[in-house]
């Protein structure tokens, strides 16, 4: 008999018919006449109640039906008398696929802490919480493609192994096939990378932007969506060593076009989740964050504040607040500063623009004042920076001068500079940290809980 997914069972037309359901047992309870099993197959946060009448099933038959075991049940779907569910299956037949020894199965009890579940990352997708998070994550990924595809952007696949450091922060994971215990050396004693796989030093990319600019100056508007890697030793609730980033890049966009797109884009994603993930969002709201929907709707229905960095600094200085990191024009903003502006001062998302050039990457368009660049960071409640972007420096000489000023090796950059040598155009782009978006939409507070297998310092077990 054909299996019906639990998510589809709740449609009214199935009532009264015979169904076949398959899944994992969440709980089993009951008495000596009847046993109730809460069955989940991952298709929805809702469990299906399966009722075993003990005149039809023996204790022996039901013994392996414990939390975590996997079963197939055929039975009649009927309206339920019980509280909290609309229908239930009255089991006629039972097949056990796999048992889960109650003395060994780690998710035996309900209500484990998120910290405990991080240690069980291989099994936590089977919990209601992580099922909800992972379904929302999947829906958001789909929404992102839908948004850009419907706008005529092309999905560009940029390389994961690269020879250049886009953000210039030097926090890259080296990729090599050289034997680490017997490195080949040149005459002057340095490592001989001509013997390495690519004949030069390479690393995992921190951003697809530079290659994205090649795409945008050919196809007009592109976006990337892929993993990026940063070897920063940051153990914060907002940093991962491996995270996913979406990077649109658009020819003929100035910074205002860029801000408009960024705002429309995040609002679209939030709206999509509210429209399509309501059961999961409601579950997370009930269990973790009662204000979740209110916050999502608030962001959806309010214009983002747009403010130059310099004015932001003035507001922070005038606030009279004691920050852990003191504020002065020229400092990179910490999340405490970003969150003050967003959560306390403006009480809505803020797009901060025109940062000091010293704290931003080499490729940003230089302003006429000689000290700021056309950067734009989108700052969110609870999260801080969710998007970083800019208009790009389109002028060959200015870009070259900045590259030389920062001692960025030209041998890594000649191909990038060619975009400015041949048919340069004004253009802009930004990067959205996917996990930070998932954090915001799920209301979770630790980034390790919104990616299936988080990579952080000293953590690559699963
Ligand atoms: O601000 P970032 O470093 O900007 C770039 O990489 C540009 N190349 C983007 C562009 O203009 N195309 O990173 C962009 C976003 C941040 O705003 C943040 O949301 C996220 O990526 N991000 C991280 N997310 C998780 N863990 C980390 N270690 C992150 N670093 C940045
Ligand atoms: Mg940034």
PDB file of C-alpha atoms in Angstrom, residues 222-433:
ATOM      1  CA  UNK A 222      23.809  37.461 -10.677  1.00  0.00           C
ATOM      2  CA  UNK A 223      23.642  35.888  -7.263  1.00  0.00           C
ATOM      3  CA  UNK A 224      25.731  33.259  -5.589  1.00  0.00           C
ATOM      4  CA  UNK A 225      24.503  30.956  -2.855  1.00  0.00           C
ATOM      5  CA  UNK A 226      27.079  28.669  -1.387  1.00  0.00           C
ATOM      6  CA  UNK A 227      29.303  27.815   1.534  1.00  0.00           C
ATOM      7  CA  UNK A 228      32.068  30.170   2.618  1.00  0.00           C
ATOM      8  CA  UNK A 229      34.834  29.521   5.100  1.00  0.00           C
ATOM      9  CA  UNK A 230      36.489  31.734   7.685  1.00  0.00           C
ATOM     10  CA  UNK A 231      39.268  30.592   9.966  1.00  0.00           C
ATOM     11  CA  UNK A 232      38.639  33.311  12.540  1.00  0.00           C
ATOM     12  CA  UNK A 233      38.902  32.101  16.090  1.00  0.00           C
ATOM     13  CA  UNK A 234      35.556  33.616  17.068  1.00  0.00           C
ATOM     14  CA  UNK A 235      33.500  31.661  19.546  1.00  0.00           C
ATOM     15  CA  UNK A 236      30.406  33.850  19.432  1.00  0.00           C
ATOM     16  CA  UNK A 237      26.734  32.933  19.014  1.00  0.00           C
ATOM     17  CA  UNK A 238      26.861  34.589  15.566  1.00  0.00           C
ATOM     18  CA  UNK A 239      30.023  33.191  13.934  1.00  0.00           C
ATOM     19  CA  UNK A 240      30.671  29.937  12.143  1.00  0.00           C
ATOM     20  CA  UNK A 241      33.866  28.775  10.455  1.00  0.00           C
ATOM     21  CA  UNK A 242      31.708  27.395   7.621  1.00  0.00           C
ATOM     22  CA  UNK A 243      28.601  29.365   6.746  1.00  0.00           C
ATOM     23  CA  UNK A 244      26.412  29.880   3.712  1.00  0.00           C
ATOM     24  CA  UNK A 245      26.236  33.225   2.009  1.00  0.00           C
ATOM     25  CA  UNK A 246      24.039  34.725  -0.683  1.00  0.00           C
ATOM     26  CA  UNK A 247      25.846  37.350  -2.730  1.00  0.00           C
ATOM     27  CA  UNK A 248      23.923  39.256  -5.395  1.00  0.00           C
ATOM     28  CA  UNK A 249      26.004  41.490  -7.633  1.00  0.00           C
ATOM     29  CA  UNK A 250      24.445  43.967 -10.054  1.00  0.00           C
ATOM     30  CA  UNK A 251      25.815  46.049 -12.897  1.00  0.00           C
ATOM     31  CA  UNK A 252      24.403  49.602 -13.119  1.00  0.00           C
ATOM     32  CA  UNK A 253      23.277  49.641  -9.461  1.00  0.00           C
ATOM     33  CA  UNK A 254      24.406  52.452  -7.192  1.00  0.00           C
ATOM     34  CA  UNK A 255      24.339  52.210  -3.418  1.00  0.00           C
ATOM     35  CA  UNK A 256      20.710  53.348  -3.172  1.00  0.00           C
ATOM     36  CA  UNK A 257      19.598  50.661  -5.637  1.00  0.00           C
ATOM     37  CA  UNK A 258      21.660  48.227  -3.579  1.00  0.00           C
ATOM     38  CA  UNK A 259      19.958  49.230  -0.315  1.00  0.00           C
ATOM     39  CA  UNK A 260      16.517  49.026  -1.927  1.00  0.00           C
ATOM     40  CA  UNK A 261      17.266  45.511  -3.140  1.00  0.00           C
ATOM     41  CA  UNK A 262      18.660  44.380   0.213  1.00  0.00           C
ATOM     42  CA  UNK A 263      15.601  45.631   2.066  1.00  0.00           C
ATOM     43  CA  UNK A 264      13.151  44.126  -0.404  1.00  0.00           C
ATOM     44  CA  UNK A 265      15.084  40.844  -0.349  1.00  0.00           C
ATOM     45  CA  UNK A 266      15.136  40.249   3.417  1.00  0.00           C
ATOM     46  CA  UNK A 267      11.528  41.300   3.720  1.00  0.00           C
ATOM     47  CA  UNK A 268      10.582  38.846   0.982  1.00  0.00           C
ATOM     48  CA  UNK A 269      12.350  36.010   2.808  1.00  0.00           C
ATOM     49  CA  UNK A 270      10.659  36.821   6.108  1.00  0.00           C
ATOM     50  CA  UNK A 271       7.266  37.110   4.423  1.00  0.00           C
ATOM     51  CA  UNK A 272       7.814  33.810   2.652  1.00  0.00           C
ATOM     52  CA  UNK A 273       8.554  32.046   5.926  1.00  0.00           C
ATOM     53  CA  UNK A 274       5.489  33.573   7.606  1.00  0.00           C
ATOM     54  CA  UNK A 275       3.310  32.431   4.706  1.00  0.00           C
ATOM     55  CA  UNK A 276       4.776  28.968   4.250  1.00  0.00           C
ATOM     56  CA  UNK A 277       6.234  27.796   7.579  1.00  0.00           C
ATOM     57  CA  UNK A 278       3.490  28.766   9.984  1.00  0.00           C
ATOM     58  CA  UNK A 279       3.285  25.457  11.893  1.00  0.00           C
ATOM     59  CA  UNK A 280       7.018  25.412  12.487  1.00  0.00           C
ATOM     60  CA  UNK A 281       7.187  29.090  13.424  1.00  0.00           C
ATOM     61  CA  UNK A 282       4.261  28.659  15.824  1.00  0.00           C
ATOM     62  CA  UNK A 283       6.007  25.695  17.423  1.00  0.00           C
ATOM     63  CA  UNK A 284       9.202  27.706  17.968  1.00  0.00           C
ATOM     64  CA  UNK A 285       7.170  30.604  19.276  1.00  0.00           C
ATOM     65  CA  UNK A 286       5.413  28.384  21.831  1.00  0.00           C
ATOM     66  CA  UNK A 287       8.612  26.764  23.029  1.00  0.00           C
ATOM     67  CA  UNK A 288      11.296  29.434  22.772  1.00  0.00           C
ATOM     68  CA  UNK A 289      10.248  32.929  21.865  1.00  0.00           C
ATOM     69  CA  UNK A 290       6.725  34.240  22.367  1.00  0.00           C
ATOM     70  CA  UNK A 291       7.568  37.491  20.526  1.00  0.00           C
ATOM     71  CA  UNK A 292       8.825  35.808  17.355  1.00  0.00           C
ATOM     72  CA  UNK A 293       5.948  36.530  14.989  1.00  0.00           C
ATOM     73  CA  UNK A 294       5.539  40.035  16.342  1.00  0.00           C
ATOM     74  CA  UNK A 295       9.212  40.737  15.586  1.00  0.00           C
ATOM     75  CA  UNK A 296       9.036  39.234  12.099  1.00  0.00           C
ATOM     76  CA  UNK A 297       5.928  41.225  11.249  1.00  0.00           C
ATOM     77  CA  UNK A 298       7.446  44.374  12.647  1.00  0.00           C
ATOM     78  CA  UNK A 299      10.466  44.089  10.358  1.00  0.00           C
ATOM     79  CA  UNK A 300       8.205  43.234   7.452  1.00  0.00           C
ATOM     80  CA  UNK A 301       6.010  46.300   7.857  1.00  0.00           C
ATOM     81  CA  UNK A 302       8.501  49.043   8.695  1.00  0.00           C
ATOM     82  CA  UNK A 303      10.994  50.930   6.561  1.00  0.00           C
ATOM     83  CA  UNK A 304      14.614  50.396   7.496  1.00  0.00           C
ATOM     84  CA  UNK A 305      16.431  53.481   8.780  1.00  0.00           C
ATOM     85  CA  UNK A 306      19.265  54.614   6.465  1.00  0.00           C
ATOM     86  CA  UNK A 307      22.052  56.422   8.224  1.00  0.00           C
ATOM     87  CA  UNK A 308      25.697  57.324   7.565  1.00  0.00           C
ATOM     88  CA  UNK A 309      28.235  55.726   9.916  1.00  0.00           C
ATOM     89  CA  UNK A 310      29.382  59.170  11.097  1.00  0.00           C
ATOM     90  CA  UNK A 311      25.886  60.017  12.349  1.00  0.00           C
ATOM     91  CA  UNK A 312      25.626  56.582  13.918  1.00  0.00           C
ATOM     92  CA  UNK A 313      28.798  57.250  15.894  1.00  0.00           C
ATOM     93  CA  UNK A 314      27.399  60.583  17.071  1.00  0.00           C
ATOM     94  CA  UNK A 315      24.238  58.886  18.307  1.00  0.00           C
ATOM     95  CA  UNK A 316      26.251  56.244  20.147  1.00  0.00           C
ATOM     96  CA  UNK A 317      28.481  58.846  21.779  1.00  0.00           C
ATOM     97  CA  UNK A 318      25.522  60.981  22.808  1.00  0.00           C
ATOM     98  CA  UNK A 319      23.688  57.963  24.230  1.00  0.00           C
ATOM     99  CA  UNK A 320      25.496  58.113  27.541  1.00  0.00           C
ATOM    100  CA  UNK A 321      25.633  54.309  27.513  1.00  0.00           C
ATOM    101  CA  UNK A 322      28.662  52.489  28.858  1.00  0.00           C
ATOM    102  CA  UNK A 323      29.796  50.116  26.113  1.00  0.00           C
ATOM    103  CA  UNK A 324      32.339  47.401  26.660  1.00  0.00           C
ATOM    104  CA  UNK A 325      34.158  48.703  23.570  1.00  0.00           C
ATOM    105  CA  UNK A 326      34.337  52.513  23.626  1.00  0.00           C
ATOM    106  CA  UNK A 327      33.053  54.343  20.540  1.00  0.00           C
ATOM    107  CA  UNK A 328      35.143  56.757  18.518  1.00  0.00           C
ATOM    108  CA  UNK A 329      34.965  57.752  14.861  1.00  0.00           C
ATOM    109  CA  UNK A 330      36.988  55.124  13.015  1.00  0.00           C
ATOM    110  CA  UNK A 331      36.239  52.089  15.204  1.00  0.00           C
ATOM    111  CA  UNK A 332      34.614  49.001  13.758  1.00  0.00           C
ATOM    112  CA  UNK A 333      31.196  48.658  15.344  1.00  0.00           C
ATOM    113  CA  UNK A 334      30.714  45.799  17.773  1.00  0.00           C
ATOM    114  CA  UNK A 335      27.451  43.965  18.025  1.00  0.00           C
ATOM    115  CA  UNK A 336      26.639  45.868  21.260  1.00  0.00           C
ATOM    116  CA  UNK A 337      26.773  49.137  19.264  1.00  0.00           C
ATOM    117  CA  UNK A 338      24.771  47.772  16.354  1.00  0.00           C
ATOM    118  CA  UNK A 339      22.135  46.412  18.680  1.00  0.00           C
ATOM    119  CA  UNK A 340      21.894  49.670  20.591  1.00  0.00           C
ATOM    120  CA  UNK A 341      21.117  51.573  17.392  1.00  0.00           C
ATOM    121  CA  UNK A 342      18.587  49.002  16.243  1.00  0.00           C
ATOM    122  CA  UNK A 343      16.929  47.839  19.442  1.00  0.00           C
ATOM    123  CA  UNK A 344      17.094  50.889  21.664  1.00  0.00           C
ATOM    124  CA  UNK A 345      17.552  54.008  19.578  1.00  0.00           C
ATOM    125  CA  UNK A 346      15.631  53.502  16.316  1.00  0.00           C
ATOM    126  CA  UNK A 347      13.724  50.368  17.299  1.00  0.00           C
ATOM    127  CA  UNK A 348      13.844  49.079  13.733  1.00  0.00           C
ATOM    128  CA  UNK A 349      16.429  47.703  11.274  1.00  0.00           C
ATOM    129  CA  UNK A 350      19.130  50.162  10.298  1.00  0.00           C
ATOM    130  CA  UNK A 351      21.240  50.360   7.155  1.00  0.00           C
ATOM    131  CA  UNK A 352      24.493  52.047   8.066  1.00  0.00           C
ATOM    132  CA  UNK A 353      26.449  53.531   5.154  1.00  0.00           C
ATOM    133  CA  UNK A 354      29.689  55.325   4.345  1.00  0.00           C
ATOM    134  CA  UNK A 355      32.080  53.677   6.781  1.00  0.00           C
ATOM    135  CA  UNK A 356      35.718  54.723   7.287  1.00  0.00           C
ATOM    136  CA  UNK A 357      37.759  53.126   4.520  1.00  0.00           C
ATOM    137  CA  UNK A 358      40.277  51.680   7.018  1.00  0.00           C
ATOM    138  CA  UNK A 359      37.737  49.238   8.442  1.00  0.00           C
ATOM    139  CA  UNK A 360      36.298  48.092   5.115  1.00  0.00           C
ATOM    140  CA  UNK A 361      37.563  45.968   2.219  1.00  0.00           C
ATOM    141  CA  UNK A 362      39.672  47.317  -0.652  1.00  0.00           C
ATOM    142  CA  UNK A 363      36.982  47.001  -3.347  1.00  0.00           C
ATOM    143  CA  UNK A 364      34.482  49.519  -1.984  1.00  0.00           C
ATOM    144  CA  UNK A 365      33.785  52.763  -3.858  1.00  0.00           C
ATOM    145  CA  UNK A 366      35.781  55.613  -2.392  1.00  0.00           C
ATOM    146  CA  UNK A 367      33.851  58.740  -1.443  1.00  0.00           C
ATOM    147  CA  UNK A 368      35.082  62.198  -2.378  1.00  0.00           C
ATOM    148  CA  UNK A 369      35.881  63.012   1.264  1.00  0.00           C
ATOM    149  CA  UNK A 370      38.906  60.714   0.978  1.00  0.00           C
ATOM    150  CA  UNK A 371      38.132  58.925   4.229  1.00  0.00           C
ATOM    151  CA  UNK A 372      34.903  56.978   3.785  1.00  0.00           C
ATOM    152  CA  UNK A 373      33.657  54.341   1.362  1.00  0.00           C
ATOM    153  CA  UNK A 374      30.213  53.501  -0.015  1.00  0.00           C
ATOM    154  CA  UNK A 375      29.669  50.566   2.303  1.00  0.00           C
ATOM    155  CA  UNK A 376      26.265  49.480   3.588  1.00  0.00           C
ATOM    156  CA  UNK A 377      25.681  47.131   6.500  1.00  0.00           C
ATOM    157  CA  UNK A 378      22.145  46.047   7.347  1.00  0.00           C
ATOM    158  CA  UNK A 379      21.730  45.748  11.112  1.00  0.00           C
ATOM    159  CA  UNK A 380      18.952  43.676  12.669  1.00  0.00           C
ATOM    160  CA  UNK A 381      17.419  43.297  16.114  1.00  0.00           C
ATOM    161  CA  UNK A 382      18.922  40.365  18.066  1.00  0.00           C
ATOM    162  CA  UNK A 383      21.460  39.717  15.305  1.00  0.00           C
ATOM    163  CA  UNK A 384      23.454  42.859  14.605  1.00  0.00           C
ATOM    164  CA  UNK A 385      24.964  42.730  11.105  1.00  0.00           C
ATOM    165  CA  UNK A 386      22.926  40.479   8.825  1.00  0.00           C
ATOM    166  CA  UNK A 387      24.111  41.924   5.485  1.00  0.00           C
ATOM    167  CA  UNK A 388      27.364  43.560   4.428  1.00  0.00           C
ATOM    168  CA  UNK A 389      27.748  45.178   1.041  1.00  0.00           C
ATOM    169  CA  UNK A 390      28.768  48.226  -0.953  1.00  0.00           C
ATOM    170  CA  UNK A 391      28.896  50.018  -4.211  1.00  0.00           C
ATOM    171  CA  UNK A 392      32.155  48.873  -5.810  1.00  0.00           C
ATOM    172  CA  UNK A 393      35.061  51.048  -6.880  1.00  0.00           C
ATOM    173  CA  UNK A 394      34.625  51.074 -10.651  1.00  0.00           C
ATOM    174  CA  UNK A 395      37.588  53.357 -11.426  1.00  0.00           C
ATOM    175  CA  UNK A 396      40.703  51.414 -12.395  1.00  0.00           C
ATOM    176  CA  UNK A 397      43.252  53.914 -11.050  1.00  0.00           C
ATOM    177  CA  UNK A 398      41.510  54.433  -7.723  1.00  0.00           C
ATOM    178  CA  UNK A 399      41.102  50.689  -7.219  1.00  0.00           C
ATOM    179  CA  UNK A 400      44.721  49.989  -8.121  1.00  0.00           C
ATOM    180  CA  UNK A 401      45.912  52.722  -5.771  1.00  0.00           C
ATOM    181  CA  UNK A 402      43.937  51.165  -2.904  1.00  0.00           C
ATOM    182  CA  UNK A 403      45.234  47.674  -3.693  1.00  0.00           C
ATOM    183  CA  UNK A 404      48.814  49.000  -3.620  1.00  0.00           C
ATOM    184  CA  UNK A 405      48.186  51.000  -0.459  1.00  0.00           C
ATOM    185  CA  UNK A 406      47.050  47.804   1.285  1.00  0.00           C
ATOM    186  CA  UNK A 407      49.932  45.728  -0.134  1.00  0.00           C
ATOM    187  CA  UNK A 408      47.554  43.224  -1.697  1.00  0.00           C
ATOM    188  CA  UNK A 409      49.652  41.045  -4.030  1.00  0.00           C
ATOM    189  CA  UNK A 410      48.923  42.069  -7.627  1.00  0.00           C
ATOM    190  CA  UNK A 411      49.611  38.573  -8.904  1.00  0.00           C
ATOM    191  CA  UNK A 412      46.375  37.495  -7.198  1.00  0.00           C
ATOM    192  CA  UNK A 413      44.331  40.407  -8.491  1.00  0.00           C
ATOM    193  CA  UNK A 414      45.105  41.046 -12.175  1.00  0.00           C
ATOM    194  CA  UNK A 415      41.986  39.222 -13.371  1.00  0.00           C
ATOM    195  CA  UNK A 416      39.791  41.218 -11.008  1.00  0.00           C
ATOM    196  CA  UNK A 417      41.301  44.494 -12.199  1.00  0.00           C
ATOM    197  CA  UNK A 418      40.448  43.507 -15.768  1.00  0.00           C
ATOM    198  CA  UNK A 419      36.774  44.178 -14.964  1.00  0.00           C
ATOM    199  CA  UNK A 420      37.820  47.839 -14.557  1.00  0.00           C
ATOM    200  CA  UNK A 421      40.133  47.838 -17.569  1.00  0.00           C
ATOM    201  CA  UNK A 422      37.570  46.525 -20.031  1.00  0.00           C
ATOM    202  CA  UNK A 423      34.112  48.053 -20.041  1.00  0.00           C
ATOM    203  CA  UNK A 424      33.958  49.031 -16.384  1.00  0.00           C
ATOM    204  CA  UNK A 425      30.514  50.015 -15.066  1.00  0.00           C
ATOM    205  CA  UNK A 426      29.082  51.322 -11.809  1.00  0.00           C
ATOM    206  CA  UNK A 427      28.027  48.256  -9.858  1.00  0.00           C
ATOM    207  CA  UNK A 428      27.078  47.091  -6.393  1.00  0.00           C
ATOM    208  CA  UNK A 429      26.381  44.015  -4.363  1.00  0.00           C
ATOM    209  CA  UNK A 430      26.041  42.570  -0.907  1.00  0.00           C
ATOM    210  CA  UNK A 431      26.327  39.390   1.102  1.00  0.00           C
ATOM    211  CA  UNK A 432      23.600  37.991   3.346  1.00  0.00           C
ATOM    212  CA  UNK A 433      24.754  35.527   5.967  1.00  0.00           C
TER     213      UNK A 433
END
